[in-house]
Amino acid sequence: MRRLYGAGLGHLLVTLACLALAAYAGSFLLGEPAVLTMLIWFAGAVVAHDLVLYPLYTLADRALSRLPVPVRNHIRIPALGAGLTLLMFLPGIIRQGEDTHLAATSLDQQPYLGRWLWLMLAMFVASGLIYAIRLSAVKLGRPTKSRSSRT
Amino acid sequence: MSIVDNPYESLTGARSGCSAALAGPNVGHVFRSPLRGPWLTSVFGVVLLACLPIVIITGLLDYVAYGQGQGIPGDVGFLRLPFFDWPAGPSWLFRLTQGLHVGLGLVLVPVVLAKLWSVIPKLFAWPPVRSLAHALERVSLLLLVGSILFEIVTGLLNIQYDYVFGFSFYTAHYLGAWVFIASFAAHVALKLPTMIRSLRSRSLRKELATPLARTEPEPPDETGLVAENPAPPTMSRRSALGVVGGGVLLVGVLTAGQAIGGPLRSAALLLPRGRAPEGDFPINRTAAAARISTADTGAAWRLALGGVSLSRAELLALPQHTARLPIACVEGWSTVQTWTGVRLRDLAALAGIAEPDSAFVASIEQGPFARARLNRGQVRHPDALLALRVNGADLSLDHGFPARVIVPALPGVHCTKWVRSIDFRSV
């Protein structure tokens, strides 16, 4: 079994049960006119994360790499907050789906972009202030033994 | 999350030795974060293991809450919880289950992203397939990652009323959930021992006391997560956990208000249900969108109850009951208001049905949510109303004037607005 399959019987049963249940769920989509679109979104989500989002944030992070570590983290963290909120609340920010939004709530999507920009600004300013406080604490206090031990 | 690799290290030199050259692309030198390792992955894993079952169960309960034969998609075979009549109390039940489903689903997004970051080297592991077992497991992992991202994306778009995907949200999100349940259960079954072993390999308390200066990579092991050639750390492990926890907190603050309401509502800055029209509570679907005209709802409007029909003035002359009840929607938002109107069971008695078993409510509106069936507990509940007024004033047209249904713990979409008729049935 191990030589032929590469793992124990339990592994085979678990993976087959998984595939069978997933296939059963998928079978309810047979005859569904939008099934192809659904599959594209399903696969597209993986591609978008693994081959677009991951490389993008990695590259963005590398762009910061010449900075000293503490500065880098004080940019990284608000940038992650800005990126996360942009990603999750993108429809409102870019005003996509305005008609359905209006029909559902009687409100337009006008405020979201401005709010997101303010939120991003607040996160960067807060991070910068904390950095300035840390820096002055280090300069005023004990001699810098390990600059970055607090990150 | 992107506690990433040392940029000064070029990709060249990665293929040391002829075996590596033969083995194909060696990614050991691309993924160099010193924080990646089975312990960190398992910490994210155990959080997801504790929380995702709650998201799953509350999601499946939502399907039950819609009522037998009223869930979408209609036919799901045995892919559902056993049906039971959704109770009409406590009144906050649906508010809680759906608020948890959406709220917890949203705050877990940073954890899911962190978990995916922590295991990404495995995606590029070489050789891509080592055995039949490995191949099958990789297919199940594709389903796992695909389905959780699919559920997150469709859920996020739905709560923001963006239907750019062009398929039925309900059908896709529900069946996608079952693909996720299948692959999540398999993943837990296969990886639980590794997770427990990895969690035991380091002490969380010690990690939380370890600053950057003393942050070391996890020892190399067979999971393939630890970098072969780790870069110097730029962040301690506790800071990385703090960043993810901060992301959870941030999303929590930006989300909770849509379900809690009151002054907290406006903290949901970027969500549609962080707002309400000036001086009003949130509207779910406007009269204009439902194509309701004042001609339909004017003086000529009458409520049909089988053989009986009543004008609004006649309804207002009946005994009125007031109840403070939430409207809670599938998008996870809710709002509690004070409703006044006629008890449904009183209307049933008027229609000659003293012991109603169910009621079919129809709206003036046309479309998929223009009718709803209420079960026995819902019809008979003393707070189940045909509301005529809210917070001491007549309903506005957008809130369902001349009359709307409001029932404790009933999904908002079934609290039919602009009611035209109610057909009570006895046992």
Tab-separated table of N, CA and C in Angstrom, chain A residues 42-123:
chain	number	residue	atom	x	y	z
A	42	PHE	N	-13.776	30.457	-8.961
A	42	PHE	CA	-13.165	29.553	-7.979
A	42	PHE	C	-11.662	29.436	-8.254
A	43	ALA	N	-11.330	29.095	-9.491
A	43	ALA	CA	-9.917	28.964	-9.857
A	43	ALA	C	-9.240	30.324	-9.836
A	44	GLY	N	-9.993	31.338	-10.279
A	44	GLY	CA	-9.434	32.685	-10.330
A	44	GLY	C	-9.039	33.196	-8.953
A	45	ALA	N	-9.795	32.786	-7.920
A	45	ALA	CA	-9.466	33.230	-6.561
A	45	ALA	C	-8.100	32.698	-6.150
A	46	VAL	N	-7.823	31.438	-6.513
A	46	VAL	CA	-6.521	30.843	-6.170
A	46	VAL	C	-5.412	31.545	-6.936
A	47	VAL	N	-5.623	31.713	-8.242
A	47	VAL	CA	-4.605	32.359	-9.068
A	47	VAL	C	-4.378	33.787	-8.578
A	48	ALA	N	-5.469	34.484	-8.290
A	48	ALA	CA	-5.341	35.881	-7.863
A	48	ALA	C	-4.573	35.980	-6.551
A	49	HIS	N	-4.797	35.045	-5.645
A	49	HIS	CA	-4.051	35.109	-4.387
A	49	HIS	C	-2.602	34.673	-4.570
A	50	ASP	N	-2.414	33.451	-5.121
A	50	ASP	CA	-1.080	32.854	-5.116
A	50	ASP	C	-0.138	33.492	-6.134
A	51	LEU	N	-0.689	33.898	-7.264
A	51	LEU	CA	0.189	34.355	-8.339
A	51	LEU	C	0.105	35.861	-8.599
A	52	VAL	N	-0.810	36.541	-7.939
A	52	VAL	CA	-0.873	37.999	-8.110
A	52	VAL	C	-0.685	38.703	-6.764
A	53	LEU	N	-1.599	38.419	-5.822
A	53	LEU	CA	-1.536	39.143	-4.545
A	53	LEU	C	-0.252	38.844	-3.780
A	54	TYR	N	0.088	37.563	-3.659
A	54	TYR	CA	1.290	37.217	-2.896
A	54	TYR	C	2.550	37.853	-3.501
A	55	PRO	N	2.799	37.657	-4.813
A	55	PRO	CA	3.988	38.308	-5.389
A	55	PRO	C	3.958	39.831	-5.252
A	56	LEU	N	2.757	40.418	-5.367
A	56	LEU	CA	2.673	41.879	-5.275
A	56	LEU	C	3.083	42.374	-3.895
A	57	TYR	N	2.539	41.740	-2.845
A	57	TYR	CA	2.889	42.274	-1.526
A	57	TYR	C	4.317	41.923	-1.153
A	58	THR	N	4.820	40.817	-1.715
A	58	THR	CA	6.233	40.490	-1.483
A	58	THR	C	7.144	41.529	-2.136
A	59	LEU	N	6.804	41.882	-3.379
A	59	LEU	CA	7.610	42.887	-4.083
A	59	LEU	C	7.522	44.236	-3.378
A	60	ALA	N	6.313	44.579	-2.949
A	60	ALA	CA	6.144	45.852	-2.239
A	60	ALA	C	7.009	45.848	-0.985
A	61	ASP	N	7.053	44.709	-0.319
A	61	ASP	CA	7.849	44.617	0.899
A	61	ASP	C	9.336	44.756	0.577
A	62	ARG	N	9.733	44.157	-0.537
A	62	ARG	CA	11.152	44.257	-0.918
A	62	ARG	C	11.554	45.689	-1.215
A	63	ALA	N	10.581	46.453	-1.718
A	63	ALA	CA	10.888	47.852	-2.024
A	63	ALA	C	11.287	48.617	-0.758
A	64	LEU	N	10.866	48.090	0.378
A	64	LEU	CA	11.192	48.766	1.644
A	64	LEU	C	12.509	48.279	2.237
A	65	SER	N	13.139	47.314	1.553
A	65	SER	CA	14.192	46.561	2.228
A	65	SER	C	15.453	47.371	2.499
A	66	ARG	N	15.632	48.498	1.811
A	66	ARG	CA	16.840	49.278	2.078
A	66	ARG	C	16.726	50.089	3.366
A	67	LEU	N	15.521	50.175	3.863
A	67	LEU	CA	15.316	50.969	5.077
A	67	LEU	C	15.769	50.174	6.293
A	68	PRO	N	16.199	50.879	7.338
A	68	PRO	CA	16.524	50.170	8.578
A	68	PRO	C	15.280	49.454	9.116
A	69	VAL	N	15.517	48.349	9.809
A	69	VAL	CA	14.405	47.490	10.228
A	69	VAL	C	13.276	48.226	10.966
A	70	PRO	N	13.571	49.089	11.963
A	70	PRO	CA	12.454	49.724	12.682
A	70	PRO	C	11.602	50.608	11.768
A	71	VAL	N	12.234	51.375	10.901
A	71	VAL	CA	11.490	52.236	9.967
A	71	VAL	C	10.632	51.363	9.060
A	72	ARG	N	11.245	50.284	8.614
A	72	ARG	CA	10.571	49.369	7.707
A	72	ARG	C	9.273	48.845	8.333
A	73	ASN	N	9.344	48.456	9.587
A	73	ASN	CA	8.143	47.927	10.231
A	73	ASN	C	7.097	49.013	10.465
A	74	HIS	N	7.562	50.230	10.698
A	74	HIS	CA	6.593	51.308	10.916
A	74	HIS	C	5.939	51.742	9.611
A	75	ILE	N	6.467	51.312	8.479
A	75	ILE	CA	5.775	51.537	7.203
A	75	ILE	C	4.948	50.299	6.844
A	76	ARG	N	5.564	49.135	7.068
A	76	ARG	CA	4.910	47.869	6.744
A	76	ARG	C	3.537	47.719	7.379
A	77	ILE	N	3.467	48.005	8.673
A	77	ILE	CA	2.236	47.678	9.406
A	77	ILE	C	1.058	48.547	8.955
A	78	PRO	N	1.219	49.892	8.887
A	78	PRO	CA	0.076	50.642	8.335
A	78	PRO	C	-0.204	50.295	6.870
A	79	ALA	N	0.845	49.936	6.121
A	79	ALA	CA	0.617	49.559	4.721
A	79	ALA	C	-0.208	48.269	4.647
A	80	LEU	N	0.071	47.331	5.546
A	80	LEU	CA	-0.722	46.109	5.580
A	80	LEU	C	-2.179	46.422	5.938
A	81	GLY	N	-2.364	47.325	6.899
A	81	GLY	CA	-3.724	47.717	7.278
A	81	GLY	C	-4.447	48.365	6.112
A	82	ALA	N	-3.737	49.229	5.387
A	82	ALA	CA	-4.350	49.906	4.239
A	82	ALA	C	-4.675	48.885	3.146
A	83	GLY	N	-3.734	47.961	2.912
A	83	GLY	CA	-3.938	46.956	1.871
A	83	GLY	C	-5.097	46.030	2.210
A	84	LEU	N	-5.143	45.607	3.455
A	84	LEU	CA	-6.220	44.695	3.880
A	84	LEU	C	-7.585	45.344	3.731
A	85	THR	N	-7.702	46.594	4.184
A	85	THR	CA	-9.011	47.255	4.097
A	85	THR	C	-9.362	47.570	2.641
A	86	LEU	N	-8.364	47.912	1.842
A	86	LEU	CA	-8.638	48.153	0.417
A	86	LEU	C	-9.177	46.884	-0.236
A	87	LEU	N	-8.523	45.775	0.068
A	87	LEU	CA	-8.895	44.491	-0.526
A	87	LEU	C	-10.305	44.080	-0.121
A	88	MET	N	-10.604	44.221	1.177
A	88	MET	CA	-11.889	43.723	1.678
A	88	MET	C	-13.047	44.636	1.311
A	89	PHE	N	-12.783	45.930	1.257
A	89	PHE	CA	-13.886	46.865	1.056
A	89	PHE	C	-13.778	47.573	-0.298
A	90	LEU	N	-13.123	46.884	-1.234
A	90	LEU	CA	-12.884	47.463	-2.560
A	90	LEU	C	-14.156	47.922	-3.277
A	91	PRO	N	-15.249	47.120	-3.261
A	91	PRO	CA	-16.421	47.544	-4.042
A	91	PRO	C	-16.893	48.951	-3.694
A	92	GLY	N	-16.988	49.259	-2.406
A	92	GLY	CA	-17.433	50.592	-2.014
A	92	GLY	C	-16.418	51.651	-2.399
A	93	ILE	N	-15.132	51.328	-2.202
A	93	ILE	CA	-14.080	52.313	-2.433
A	93	ILE	C	-14.001	52.697	-3.906
A	94	ILE	N	-14.130	51.710	-4.785
A	94	ILE	CA	-14.071	52.035	-6.219
A	94	ILE	C	-15.471	52.235	-6.813
A	95	ARG	N	-16.474	52.219	-5.959
A	95	ARG	CA	-17.869	52.458	-6.360
A	95	ARG	C	-18.336	51.473	-7.420
A	96	GLN	N	-18.114	50.213	-7.120
A	96	GLN	CA	-18.615	49.177	-8.025
A	96	GLN	C	-19.931	48.648	-7.461
A	97	GLY	N	-20.919	48.458	-8.309
A	97	GLY	CA	-22.219	47.983	-7.846
A	97	GLY	C	-23.051	49.096	-7.254
A	98	GLU	N	-22.865	50.306	-7.773
A	98	GLU	CA	-23.570	51.460	-7.203
A	98	GLU	C	-25.095	51.306	-7.289
A	99	ASP	N	-25.582	50.755	-8.397
A	99	ASP	CA	-27.042	50.630	-8.572
A	99	ASP	C	-27.658	49.701	-7.534
A	100	THR	N	-27.038	48.529	-7.338
A	100	THR	CA	-27.607	47.583	-6.375
A	100	THR	C	-27.446	48.112	-4.955
A	101	HIS	N	-26.337	48.804	-4.695
A	101	HIS	CA	-26.120	49.421	-3.385
A	101	HIS	C	-27.224	50.437	-3.108
A	102	LEU	N	-27.516	51.256	-4.097
A	102	LEU	CA	-28.550	52.285	-3.969
A	102	LEU	C	-29.924	51.642	-3.774
A	103	ALA	N	-30.187	50.582	-4.539
A	103	ALA	CA	-31.489	49.912	-4.443
A	103	ALA	C	-31.668	49.266	-3.068
A	104	ALA	N	-30.576	48.752	-2.520
A	104	ALA	CA	-30.694	48.060	-1.240
A	104	ALA	C	-30.774	49.024	-0.070
A	105	THR	N	-30.024	50.126	-0.134
A	105	THR	CA	-29.854	50.944	1.067
A	105	THR	C	-30.399	52.365	0.944
A	106	SER	N	-30.729	52.804	-0.258
A	106	SER	CA	-31.130	54.173	-0.589
A	106	SER	C	-29.966	55.156	-0.484
A	107	LEU	N	-28.739	54.629	-0.342
A	107	LEU	CA	-27.556	55.489	-0.218
A	107	LEU	C	-26.599	55.208	-1.370
A	108	ASP	N	-25.803	56.223	-1.753
A	108	ASP	CA	-24.795	55.989	-2.787
A	108	ASP	C	-23.476	55.570	-2.125
A	109	GLN	N	-22.469	55.346	-2.955
A	109	GLN	CA	-21.189	54.867	-2.422
A	109	GLN	C	-20.162	55.981	-2.297
A	110	GLN	N	-20.641	57.211	-2.346
A	110	GLN	CA	-19.735	58.354	-2.383
A	110	GLN	C	-18.738	58.406	-1.211
A	111	PRO	N	-19.137	58.093	0.048
A	111	PRO	CA	-18.197	58.367	1.156
A	111	PRO	C	-17.010	57.419	1.267
A	112	TYR	N	-17.081	56.215	0.688
A	112	TYR	CA	-16.123	55.184	1.073
A	112	TYR	C	-14.679	55.504	0.710
A	113	LEU	N	-14.462	56.021	-0.491
A	113	LEU	CA	-13.081	56.314	-0.897
A	113	LEU	C	-12.436	57.309	0.069
A	114	GLY	N	-13.157	58.376	0.355
A	114	GLY	CA	-12.621	59.389	1.264
A	114	GLY	C	-12.344	58.803	2.642
A	115	ARG	N	-13.279	57.993	3.117
A	115	ARG	CA	-13.100	57.384	4.441
A	115	ARG	C	-11.886	56.474	4.449
A	116	TRP	N	-11.709	55.703	3.390
A	116	TRP	CA	-10.565	54.796	3.343
A	116	TRP	C	-9.251	55.588	3.320
A	117	LEU	N	-9.237	56.673	2.564
A	117	LEU	CA	-8.020	57.495	2.512
A	117	LEU	C	-7.708	58.072	3.890
A	118	TRP	N	-8.731	58.543	4.598
A	118	TRP	CA	-8.525	59.079	5.952
A	118	TRP	C	-8.018	57.998	6.894
A	119	LEU	N	-8.627	56.794	6.746
A	119	LEU	CA	-8.218	55.684	7.608
A	119	LEU	C	-6.747	55.353	7.370
A	120	MET	N	-6.367	55.310	6.095
A	120	MET	CA	-4.979	55.010	5.739
A	120	MET	C	-4.049	56.083	6.315
A	121	LEU	N	-4.449	57.322	6.133
A	121	LEU	CA	-3.642	58.423	6.663
A	121	LEU	C	-3.489	58.294	8.176
A	122	ALA	N	-4.589	57.995	8.849
A	122	ALA	CA	-4.557	57.875	10.313
A	122	ALA	C	-3.601	56.762	10.733
A	123	MET	N	-3.626	55.647	10.013
A	123	MET	CA	-2.752	54.527	10.386
A	123	MET	C	-1.282	54.908	10.189
